[in-house]
XYZ file of C-alpha atoms in Angstrom:
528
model
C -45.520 -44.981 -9.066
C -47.190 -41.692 -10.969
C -44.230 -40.106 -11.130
C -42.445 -43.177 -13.258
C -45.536 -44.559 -14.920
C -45.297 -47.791 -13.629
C -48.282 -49.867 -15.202
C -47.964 -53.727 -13.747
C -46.869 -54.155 -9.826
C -46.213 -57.747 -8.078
C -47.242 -58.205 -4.808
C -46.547 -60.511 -1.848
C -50.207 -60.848 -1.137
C -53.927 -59.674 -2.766
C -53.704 -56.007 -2.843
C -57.243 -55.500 -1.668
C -57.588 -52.974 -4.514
C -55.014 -50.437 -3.225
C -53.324 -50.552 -6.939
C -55.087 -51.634 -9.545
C -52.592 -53.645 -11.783
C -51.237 -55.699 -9.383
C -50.293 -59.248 -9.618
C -50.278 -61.867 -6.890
C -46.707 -63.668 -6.608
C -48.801 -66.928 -6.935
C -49.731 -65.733 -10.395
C -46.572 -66.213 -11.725
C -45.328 -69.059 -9.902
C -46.146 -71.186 -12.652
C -43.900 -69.158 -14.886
C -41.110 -68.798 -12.791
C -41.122 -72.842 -12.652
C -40.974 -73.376 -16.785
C -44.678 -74.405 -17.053
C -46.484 -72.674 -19.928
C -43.523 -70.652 -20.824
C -41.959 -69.917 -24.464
C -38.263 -71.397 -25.179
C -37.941 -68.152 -26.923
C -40.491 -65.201 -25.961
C -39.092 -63.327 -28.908
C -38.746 -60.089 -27.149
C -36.504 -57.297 -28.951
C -35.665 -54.333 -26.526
C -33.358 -51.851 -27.950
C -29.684 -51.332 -25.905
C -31.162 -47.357 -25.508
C -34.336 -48.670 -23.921
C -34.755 -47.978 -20.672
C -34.047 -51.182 -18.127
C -35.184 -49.701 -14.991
C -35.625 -46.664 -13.111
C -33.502 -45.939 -9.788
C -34.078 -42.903 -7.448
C -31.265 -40.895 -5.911
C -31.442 -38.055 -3.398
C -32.160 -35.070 -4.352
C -31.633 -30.666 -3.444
C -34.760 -29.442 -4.652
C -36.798 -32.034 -2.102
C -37.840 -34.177 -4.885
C -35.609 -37.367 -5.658
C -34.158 -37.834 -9.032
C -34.915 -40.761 -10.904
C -32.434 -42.159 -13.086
C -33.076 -44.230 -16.625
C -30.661 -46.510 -16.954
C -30.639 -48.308 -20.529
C -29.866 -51.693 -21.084
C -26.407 -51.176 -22.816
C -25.300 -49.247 -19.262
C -26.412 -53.075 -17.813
C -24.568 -55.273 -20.800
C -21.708 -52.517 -20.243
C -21.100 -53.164 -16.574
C -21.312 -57.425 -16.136
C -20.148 -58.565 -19.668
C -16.912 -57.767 -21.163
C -16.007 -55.065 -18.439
C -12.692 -55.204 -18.618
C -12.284 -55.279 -14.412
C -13.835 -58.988 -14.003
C -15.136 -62.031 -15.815
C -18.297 -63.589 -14.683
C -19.324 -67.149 -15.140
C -21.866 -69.790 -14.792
C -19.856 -71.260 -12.217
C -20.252 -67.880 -10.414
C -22.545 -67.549 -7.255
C -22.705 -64.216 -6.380
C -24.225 -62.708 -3.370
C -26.959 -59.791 -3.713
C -26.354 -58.018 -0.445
C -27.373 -54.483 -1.522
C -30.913 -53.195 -0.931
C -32.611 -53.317 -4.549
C -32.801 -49.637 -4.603
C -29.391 -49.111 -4.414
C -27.616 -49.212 -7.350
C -25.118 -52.373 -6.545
C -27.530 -54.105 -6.943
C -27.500 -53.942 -10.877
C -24.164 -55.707 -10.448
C -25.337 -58.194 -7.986
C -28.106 -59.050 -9.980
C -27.097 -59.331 -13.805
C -23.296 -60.710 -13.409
C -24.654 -64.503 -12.807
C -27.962 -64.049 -14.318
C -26.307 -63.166 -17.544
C -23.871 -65.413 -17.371
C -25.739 -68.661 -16.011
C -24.513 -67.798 -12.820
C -26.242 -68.208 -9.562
C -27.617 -65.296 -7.230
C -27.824 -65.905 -3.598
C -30.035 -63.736 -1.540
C -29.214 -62.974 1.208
C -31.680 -61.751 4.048
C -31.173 -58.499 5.460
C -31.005 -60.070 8.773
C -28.130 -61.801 7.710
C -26.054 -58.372 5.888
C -26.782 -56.893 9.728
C -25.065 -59.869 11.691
C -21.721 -60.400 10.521
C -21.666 -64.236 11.851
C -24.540 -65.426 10.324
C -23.446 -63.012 6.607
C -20.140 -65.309 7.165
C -21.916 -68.518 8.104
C -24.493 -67.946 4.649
C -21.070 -67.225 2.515
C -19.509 -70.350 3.363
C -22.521 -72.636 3.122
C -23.808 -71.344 -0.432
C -20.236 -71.689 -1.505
C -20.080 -67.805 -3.070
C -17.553 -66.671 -4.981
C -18.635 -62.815 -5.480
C -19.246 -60.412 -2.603
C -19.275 -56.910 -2.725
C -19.565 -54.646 0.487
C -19.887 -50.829 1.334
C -17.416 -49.167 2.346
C -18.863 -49.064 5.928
C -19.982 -52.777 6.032
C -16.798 -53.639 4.995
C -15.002 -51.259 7.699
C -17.065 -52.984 10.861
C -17.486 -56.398 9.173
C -13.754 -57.386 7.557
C -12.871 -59.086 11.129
C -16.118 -60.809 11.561
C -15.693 -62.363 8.089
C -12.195 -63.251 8.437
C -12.943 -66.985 7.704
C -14.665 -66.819 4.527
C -13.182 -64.156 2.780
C -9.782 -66.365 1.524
C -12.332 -68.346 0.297
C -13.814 -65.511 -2.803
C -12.764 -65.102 -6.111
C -13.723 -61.629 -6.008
C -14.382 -59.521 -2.846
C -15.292 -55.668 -4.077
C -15.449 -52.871 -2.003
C -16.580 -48.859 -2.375
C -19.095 -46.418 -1.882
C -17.526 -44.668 0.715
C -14.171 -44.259 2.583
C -13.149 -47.262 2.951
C -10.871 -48.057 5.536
C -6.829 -48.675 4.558
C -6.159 -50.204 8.046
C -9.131 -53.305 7.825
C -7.633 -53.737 3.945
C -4.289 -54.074 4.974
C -5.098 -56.579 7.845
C -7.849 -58.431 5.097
C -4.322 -58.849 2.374
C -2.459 -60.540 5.256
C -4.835 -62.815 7.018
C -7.578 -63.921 4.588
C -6.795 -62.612 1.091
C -9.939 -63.393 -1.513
C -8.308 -63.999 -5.118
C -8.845 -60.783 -5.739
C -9.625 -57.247 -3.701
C -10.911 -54.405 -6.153
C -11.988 -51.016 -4.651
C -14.580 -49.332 -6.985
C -15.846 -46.157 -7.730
C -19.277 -44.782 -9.127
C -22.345 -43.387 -9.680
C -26.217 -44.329 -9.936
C -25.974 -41.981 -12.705
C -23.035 -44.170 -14.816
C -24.574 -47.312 -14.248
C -22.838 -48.278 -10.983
C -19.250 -48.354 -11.485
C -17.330 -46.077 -13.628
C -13.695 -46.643 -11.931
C -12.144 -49.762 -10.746
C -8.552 -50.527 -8.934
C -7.443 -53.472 -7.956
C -5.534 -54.081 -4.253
C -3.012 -56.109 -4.383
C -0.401 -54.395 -1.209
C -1.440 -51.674 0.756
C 0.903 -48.436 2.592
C -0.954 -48.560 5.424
C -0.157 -44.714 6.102
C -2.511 -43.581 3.009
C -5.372 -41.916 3.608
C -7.028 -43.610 0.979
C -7.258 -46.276 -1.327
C -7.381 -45.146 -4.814
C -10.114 -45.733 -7.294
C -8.204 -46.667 -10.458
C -8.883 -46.682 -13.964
C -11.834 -46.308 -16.164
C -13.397 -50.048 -16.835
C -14.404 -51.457 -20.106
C -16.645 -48.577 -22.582
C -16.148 -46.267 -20.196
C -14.264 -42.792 -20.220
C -13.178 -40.530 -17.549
C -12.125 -37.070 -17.959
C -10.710 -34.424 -14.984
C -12.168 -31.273 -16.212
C -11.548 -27.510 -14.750
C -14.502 -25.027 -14.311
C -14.380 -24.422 -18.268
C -14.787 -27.968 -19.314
C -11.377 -28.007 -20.143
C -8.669 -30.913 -19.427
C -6.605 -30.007 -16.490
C -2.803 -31.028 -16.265
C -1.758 -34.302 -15.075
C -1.119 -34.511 -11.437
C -3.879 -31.208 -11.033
C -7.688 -31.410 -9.081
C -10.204 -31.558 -11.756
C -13.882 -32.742 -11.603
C -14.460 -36.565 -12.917
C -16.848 -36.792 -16.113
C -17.574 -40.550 -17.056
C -18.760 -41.050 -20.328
C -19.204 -43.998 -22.386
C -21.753 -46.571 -22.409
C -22.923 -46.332 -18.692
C -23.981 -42.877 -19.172
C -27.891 -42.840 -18.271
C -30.403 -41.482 -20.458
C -30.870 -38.909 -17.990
C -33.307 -37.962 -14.781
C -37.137 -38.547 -15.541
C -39.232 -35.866 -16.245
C -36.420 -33.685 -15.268
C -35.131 -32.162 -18.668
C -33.613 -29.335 -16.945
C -31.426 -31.127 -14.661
C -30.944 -33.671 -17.005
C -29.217 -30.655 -19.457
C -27.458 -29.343 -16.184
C -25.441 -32.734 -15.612
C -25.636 -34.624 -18.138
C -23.329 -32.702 -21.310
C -22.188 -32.851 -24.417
C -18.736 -34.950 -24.669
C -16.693 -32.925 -26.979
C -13.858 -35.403 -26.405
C -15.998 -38.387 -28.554
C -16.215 -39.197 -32.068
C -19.723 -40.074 -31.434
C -22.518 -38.566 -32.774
C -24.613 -37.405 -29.368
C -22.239 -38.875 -26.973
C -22.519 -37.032 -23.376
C -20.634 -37.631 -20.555
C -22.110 -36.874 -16.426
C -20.808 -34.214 -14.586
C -20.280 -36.302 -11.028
C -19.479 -33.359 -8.796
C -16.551 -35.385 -6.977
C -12.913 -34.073 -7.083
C -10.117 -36.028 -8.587
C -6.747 -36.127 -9.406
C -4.236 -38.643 -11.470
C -1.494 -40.444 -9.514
C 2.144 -41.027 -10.718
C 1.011 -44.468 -11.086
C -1.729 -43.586 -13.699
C -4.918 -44.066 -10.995
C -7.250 -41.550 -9.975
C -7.547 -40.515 -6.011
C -10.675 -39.383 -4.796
C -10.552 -36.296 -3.029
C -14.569 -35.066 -2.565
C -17.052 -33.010 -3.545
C -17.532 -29.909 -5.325
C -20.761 -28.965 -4.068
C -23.138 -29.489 -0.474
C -23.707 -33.235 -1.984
C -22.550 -36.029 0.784
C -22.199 -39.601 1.036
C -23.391 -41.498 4.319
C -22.860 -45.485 4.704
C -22.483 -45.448 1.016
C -25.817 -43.451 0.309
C -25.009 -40.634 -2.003
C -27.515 -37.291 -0.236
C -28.188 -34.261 -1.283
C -28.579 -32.439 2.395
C -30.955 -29.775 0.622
C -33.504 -32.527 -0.220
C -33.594 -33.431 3.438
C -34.247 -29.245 4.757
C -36.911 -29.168 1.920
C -38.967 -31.440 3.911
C -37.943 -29.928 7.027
C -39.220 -26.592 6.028
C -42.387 -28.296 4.951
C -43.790 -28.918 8.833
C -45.906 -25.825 10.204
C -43.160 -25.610 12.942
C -40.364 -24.921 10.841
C -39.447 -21.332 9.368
C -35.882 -22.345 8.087
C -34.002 -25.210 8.046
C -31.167 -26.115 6.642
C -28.970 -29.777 7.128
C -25.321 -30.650 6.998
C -22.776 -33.445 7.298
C -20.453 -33.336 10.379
C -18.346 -35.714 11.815
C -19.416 -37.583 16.093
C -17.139 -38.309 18.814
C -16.286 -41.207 16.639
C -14.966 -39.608 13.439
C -18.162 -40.765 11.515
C -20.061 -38.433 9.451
C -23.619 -37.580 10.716
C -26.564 -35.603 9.337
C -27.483 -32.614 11.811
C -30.475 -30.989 10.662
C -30.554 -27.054 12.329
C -34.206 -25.508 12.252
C -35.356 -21.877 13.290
C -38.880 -22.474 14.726
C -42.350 -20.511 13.534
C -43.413 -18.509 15.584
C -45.312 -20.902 17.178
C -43.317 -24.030 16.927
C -41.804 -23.808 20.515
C -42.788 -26.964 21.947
C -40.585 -28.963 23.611
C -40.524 -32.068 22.107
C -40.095 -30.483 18.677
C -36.865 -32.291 17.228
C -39.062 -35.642 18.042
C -42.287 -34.498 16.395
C -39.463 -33.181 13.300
C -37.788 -36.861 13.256
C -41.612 -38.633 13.230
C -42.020 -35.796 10.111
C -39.143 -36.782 8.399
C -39.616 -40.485 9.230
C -42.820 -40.764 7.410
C -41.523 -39.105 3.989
C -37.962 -40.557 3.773
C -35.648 -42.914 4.610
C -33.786 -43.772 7.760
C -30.934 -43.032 6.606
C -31.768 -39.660 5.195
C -33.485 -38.772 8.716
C -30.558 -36.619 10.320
C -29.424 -38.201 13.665
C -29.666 -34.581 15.739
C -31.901 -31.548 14.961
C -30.816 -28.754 16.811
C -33.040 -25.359 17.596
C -31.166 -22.276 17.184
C -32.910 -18.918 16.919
C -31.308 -17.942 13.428
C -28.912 -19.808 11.141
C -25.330 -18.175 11.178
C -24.509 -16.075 7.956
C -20.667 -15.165 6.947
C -20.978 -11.577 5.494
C -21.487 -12.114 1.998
C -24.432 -13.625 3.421
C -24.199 -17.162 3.232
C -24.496 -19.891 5.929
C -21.789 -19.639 8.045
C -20.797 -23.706 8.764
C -18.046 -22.942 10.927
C -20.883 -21.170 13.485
C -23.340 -23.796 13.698
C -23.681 -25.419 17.273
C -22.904 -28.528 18.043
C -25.658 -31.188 18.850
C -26.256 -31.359 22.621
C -28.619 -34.043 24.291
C -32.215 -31.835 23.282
C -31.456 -32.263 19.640
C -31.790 -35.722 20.066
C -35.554 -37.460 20.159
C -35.291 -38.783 23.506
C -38.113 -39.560 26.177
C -37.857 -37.769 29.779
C -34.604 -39.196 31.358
C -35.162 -42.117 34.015
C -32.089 -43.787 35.264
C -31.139 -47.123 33.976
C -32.084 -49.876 36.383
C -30.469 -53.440 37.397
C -26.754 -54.560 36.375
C -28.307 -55.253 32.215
C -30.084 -51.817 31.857
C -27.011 -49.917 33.026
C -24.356 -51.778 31.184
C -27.012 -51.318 28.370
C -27.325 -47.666 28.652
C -23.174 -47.573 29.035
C -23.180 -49.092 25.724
C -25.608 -47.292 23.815
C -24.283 -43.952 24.569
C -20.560 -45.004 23.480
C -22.112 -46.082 20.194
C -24.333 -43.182 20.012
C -21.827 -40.784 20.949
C -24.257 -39.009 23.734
C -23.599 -37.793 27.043
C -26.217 -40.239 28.890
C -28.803 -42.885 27.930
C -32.314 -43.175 29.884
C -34.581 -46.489 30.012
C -36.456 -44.993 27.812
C -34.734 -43.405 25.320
C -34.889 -45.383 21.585
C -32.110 -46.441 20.153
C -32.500 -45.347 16.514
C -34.333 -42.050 17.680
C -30.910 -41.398 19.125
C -29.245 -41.599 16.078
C -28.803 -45.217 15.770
C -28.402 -47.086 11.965
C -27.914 -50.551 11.066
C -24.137 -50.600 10.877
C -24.071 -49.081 14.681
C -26.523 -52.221 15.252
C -24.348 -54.607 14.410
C -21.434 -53.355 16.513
C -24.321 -53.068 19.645
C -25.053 -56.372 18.744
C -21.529 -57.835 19.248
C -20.672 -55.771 22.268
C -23.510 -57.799 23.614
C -21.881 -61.052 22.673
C -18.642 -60.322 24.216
C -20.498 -59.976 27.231
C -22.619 -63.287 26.429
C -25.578 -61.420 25.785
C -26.814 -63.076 22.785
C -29.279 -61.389 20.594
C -30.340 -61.106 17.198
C -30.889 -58.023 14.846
C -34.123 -58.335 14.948
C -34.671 -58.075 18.217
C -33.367 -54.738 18.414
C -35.805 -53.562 15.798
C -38.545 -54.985 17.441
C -37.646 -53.633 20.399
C -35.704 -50.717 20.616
C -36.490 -48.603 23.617
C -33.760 -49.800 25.860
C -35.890 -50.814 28.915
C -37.360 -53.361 26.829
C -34.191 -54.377 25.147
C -32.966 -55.260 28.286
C -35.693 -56.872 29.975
C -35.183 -59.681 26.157
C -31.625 -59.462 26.965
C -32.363 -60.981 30.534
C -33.907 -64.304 29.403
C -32.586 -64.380 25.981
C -30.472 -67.341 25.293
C -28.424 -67.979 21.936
C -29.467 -70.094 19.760
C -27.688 -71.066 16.555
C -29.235 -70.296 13.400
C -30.027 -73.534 11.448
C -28.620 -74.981 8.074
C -31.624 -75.576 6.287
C -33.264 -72.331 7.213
C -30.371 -70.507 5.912
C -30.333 -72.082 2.646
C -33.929 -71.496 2.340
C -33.629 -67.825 2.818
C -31.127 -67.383 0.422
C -32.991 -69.604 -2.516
C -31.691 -68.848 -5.449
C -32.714 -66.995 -9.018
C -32.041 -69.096 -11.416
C -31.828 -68.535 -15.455
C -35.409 -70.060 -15.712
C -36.752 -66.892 -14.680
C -34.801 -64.767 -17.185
C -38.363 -65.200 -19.658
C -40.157 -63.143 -17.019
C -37.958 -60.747 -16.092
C -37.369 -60.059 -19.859
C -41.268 -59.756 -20.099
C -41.214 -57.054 -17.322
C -38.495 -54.666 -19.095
C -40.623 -55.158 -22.685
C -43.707 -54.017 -21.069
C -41.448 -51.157 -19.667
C -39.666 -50.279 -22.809
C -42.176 -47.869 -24.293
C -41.440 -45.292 -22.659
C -38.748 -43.665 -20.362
C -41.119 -43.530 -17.433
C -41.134 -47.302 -16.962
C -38.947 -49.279 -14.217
């Protein structure tokens, strides 16, 4: 909150003086319901002023937060070029609120009228009770990461015909689960998108219409509405068409830049010598492109250490900043590699202090990191070596790193699984978890578990008419007591009423107080 200047916070419940401008929810209630509250708050904000703040990873172990004006907002929901939003729209806002989909989720049926369903996080992490909330609140918009959409496109077979817009990106998305999603349950339309916190969400858009199911990817298509991409060789210089050049967006999603961060700021976000515009600049994105015969741009990665996990851009320096921060640590560096299962991973490899040879030290390392960033920053295996690999120019030598083995996992002192449950448990887990062998007491996201491996755990289970809910597995993750739940728990179908009152509904009515937020934001940069 320092670091963005944030002057007014809302909370759930009395703060008890931990900040001192906050505001109890049932402060505003009255607001939010129309009592007391202007027709017209005459509020001017400026398209350059700042809407909100968002923070991305970053190398130097201190995230980057991006300002993102209002015209980026306007830019990306109204007159986009890639889809129309209406007030006849009810649109789903499945993204966590610091991610940047959720600008999109948010503003397409607020600023149209529309209606935004929430839906419960619970709810995202069970793909029967996501489908079940679809179909009952009647929504028309759904977008999903790339790697909710690659575990969930089965699950949601029965709703999906049902969109008028299904989108899809943030990571690799899988060509195989598209394909069988255009033959069995087709939404009106399929669009795989492409972007960046940094251009306001999406930059790129293409929509799927038939599939060659022997690609290796989808493409991301064309530049959307005020938006302009350019392929760019190590000069800043156009390359030719068909050639790999790295993608610049400018236009009006370009942010105003990272806060407080002038330096960077200058470092990625540059002049556009290819705009009329006075003071136009464009974002260097670091990812690797090239034009298709057809016209559409193919991904093809990055140019730099920069990774993307479950649709969370990282910046794997960021994550061995904080590493080399414990007393224990001398170096420390973390990279992206691929489990038993083709997935990409974070591996953080450390080179103990002198005297940081204990031997629980890649659990002590995970509590560390656990308590400064989140989960799914926290690397799934830190593995001990006695000095990091150099090739001999002198850099790190990737190719010579170790692989994970079972003591760069935080796991308890092995004890054998016991009774028919525990074992079939333990049989499960380590599939999932790509390990050698699971212990009673081992914890399932110490071992490297995430939510998207949590909802797969959770319908093994069902096949084998264990019934269980998220939840349960994040209150109780060490597998002993997982199974000793899974022994009396009994299904129990989630009611009607109780999902339409989790997924209540913003309507425009609160647009006067949401507008007074941003104008006590808009003075300066440092405002969310």
């Amino acid at each position: 909150m320092i670091d963005c200047a944030v002057r007014l916070v809302l909370t759930a419940t009395d703060s008890d003086g931990e900040v001192e401008a906050a505001i109890p929810v049932q402060a505003i209630e009255p607001i939010i319901a129309g009592e007391g509250c202007d027709a017209d708050p005459g509020l001017t904000l400026a398209a350059e002023a700042t809407a909100y703040v968002m923070y991305t990873s970053g190398s130097t172990g201190v995230p980057k937060a991006v300002a993102v004006p209002h015209r980026a907002v306007n830019r990306l929901v109204i007159n986009n070029g890639y889809a129309e939003f209406s007030w006849s729209d009810r649109v789903a806002w499945v993204g966590n609120p610091a991610f940047s989909i959720s600008t999109l989720e948010v503003w397409a049926p607020l600023l149209h009228g529309g209606r935004l369903i929430v839906v419960p996080c619970t709810a995202v992490l069970q793909p029967d009770i996501l489908c079940e909330l679809v179909q009952q609140n009647s929504v028309t918009v759904l977008h999903l990461t790339a790697g909710l959409f690659n575990r969930s496109a089965d699950h949601l077979a029965p709703v999906l015909a049902s969109l008028r817009l299904l989108l899809v990106g943030g990571g690799a998305v899988d060509v195989a689960a598209v394909a069988r999603v255009l033959r069995r349950c087709r939404p009106q339309r399929l669009l795989h998108c492409y972007g960046a916190t940094e251009t306001s969400t999406f930059a790129t858009v293409c929509e799927i219409t038939a599939i060659d199911e022997t690609a290796g990817r989808l493409p991301i298509g064309r530049p959307i509405a005020n938006t302009r991409i350019y392929l760019l060789d190590g000069d800043a210089a156009p390359v030719p068409f068909g050639a790999v050049g790295e993608i610049h967006i400018g236009g009006a999603g370009v942010a105003r830049g990272y806060l407080n961060r002038p330096e960077l700021t200058a470092e990625r976000f540059v002049a556009d010598p290819f705009s009329g515009e006075a003071g136009a600049r464009m974002y260097r994105t670091g990812d690797l492109a090239r034009y298709l015969p057809d016209g559409n741009l193919q991904f093809l990665g990055r140019n730099d250490d920069q990774v993307k996990i479950r649709g969370f851009r990282i910046e794997p320096g960021e994550i061995a900043a904080r590493l080399a921060e414990h007393p224990l640590v001398r170096e420390a560096v973390v990279v992206a590699q691929q489990d038993g299962r083709g997935e990409p991973r974070l591996v953080g490899y450390v080179v103990p202090a002198e005297h940081g040879a204990e031997a629980d030290l890649a659990a002590t390392l995970r509590r560390h990191l656990s308590a400064r960033l989140p989960d799914y920053m926290v690397p799934s295996a830190l593995v001990r070596v006695a000095a990091l690999p150099l090739t001999p120019n002198g850099k790190l030598d990737r190719n010579a790193l170790p692989a994970p083995d079972d003591e760069a996992f935080a796991r308890a002192s092995y004890s054998a699984p016991q009774g028919e449950i525990e074992t079939a448990l333990a049989q499960i887990w380590a599939e999932l978890l790509g390990v050698e062998r699971v212990g009673r007491h081992d914890h399932f996201f110490e071992l490297g578990g995430h939510s998207l491996l949590a909802v797969q755990l959770i319908t093994r289970l069902r096949q084998l008419s264990l019934g269980v809910e998220v939840r349960t597995l994040f209150a109780r993750p060490v597998l002993a007591d997982l199974a000793a739940s899974l022994g009396s728990h009994q299904e129990v179908a989630v009611p009607a009423n109780l999902i339409t009152e989790q997924s209540a509904a913003i309507t425009p009515q609160m647009l006067p107080l949401i507008a007074l937020a941003q104008d006590e934001s808009a003075g300066s940069t440092g405002a969310a």
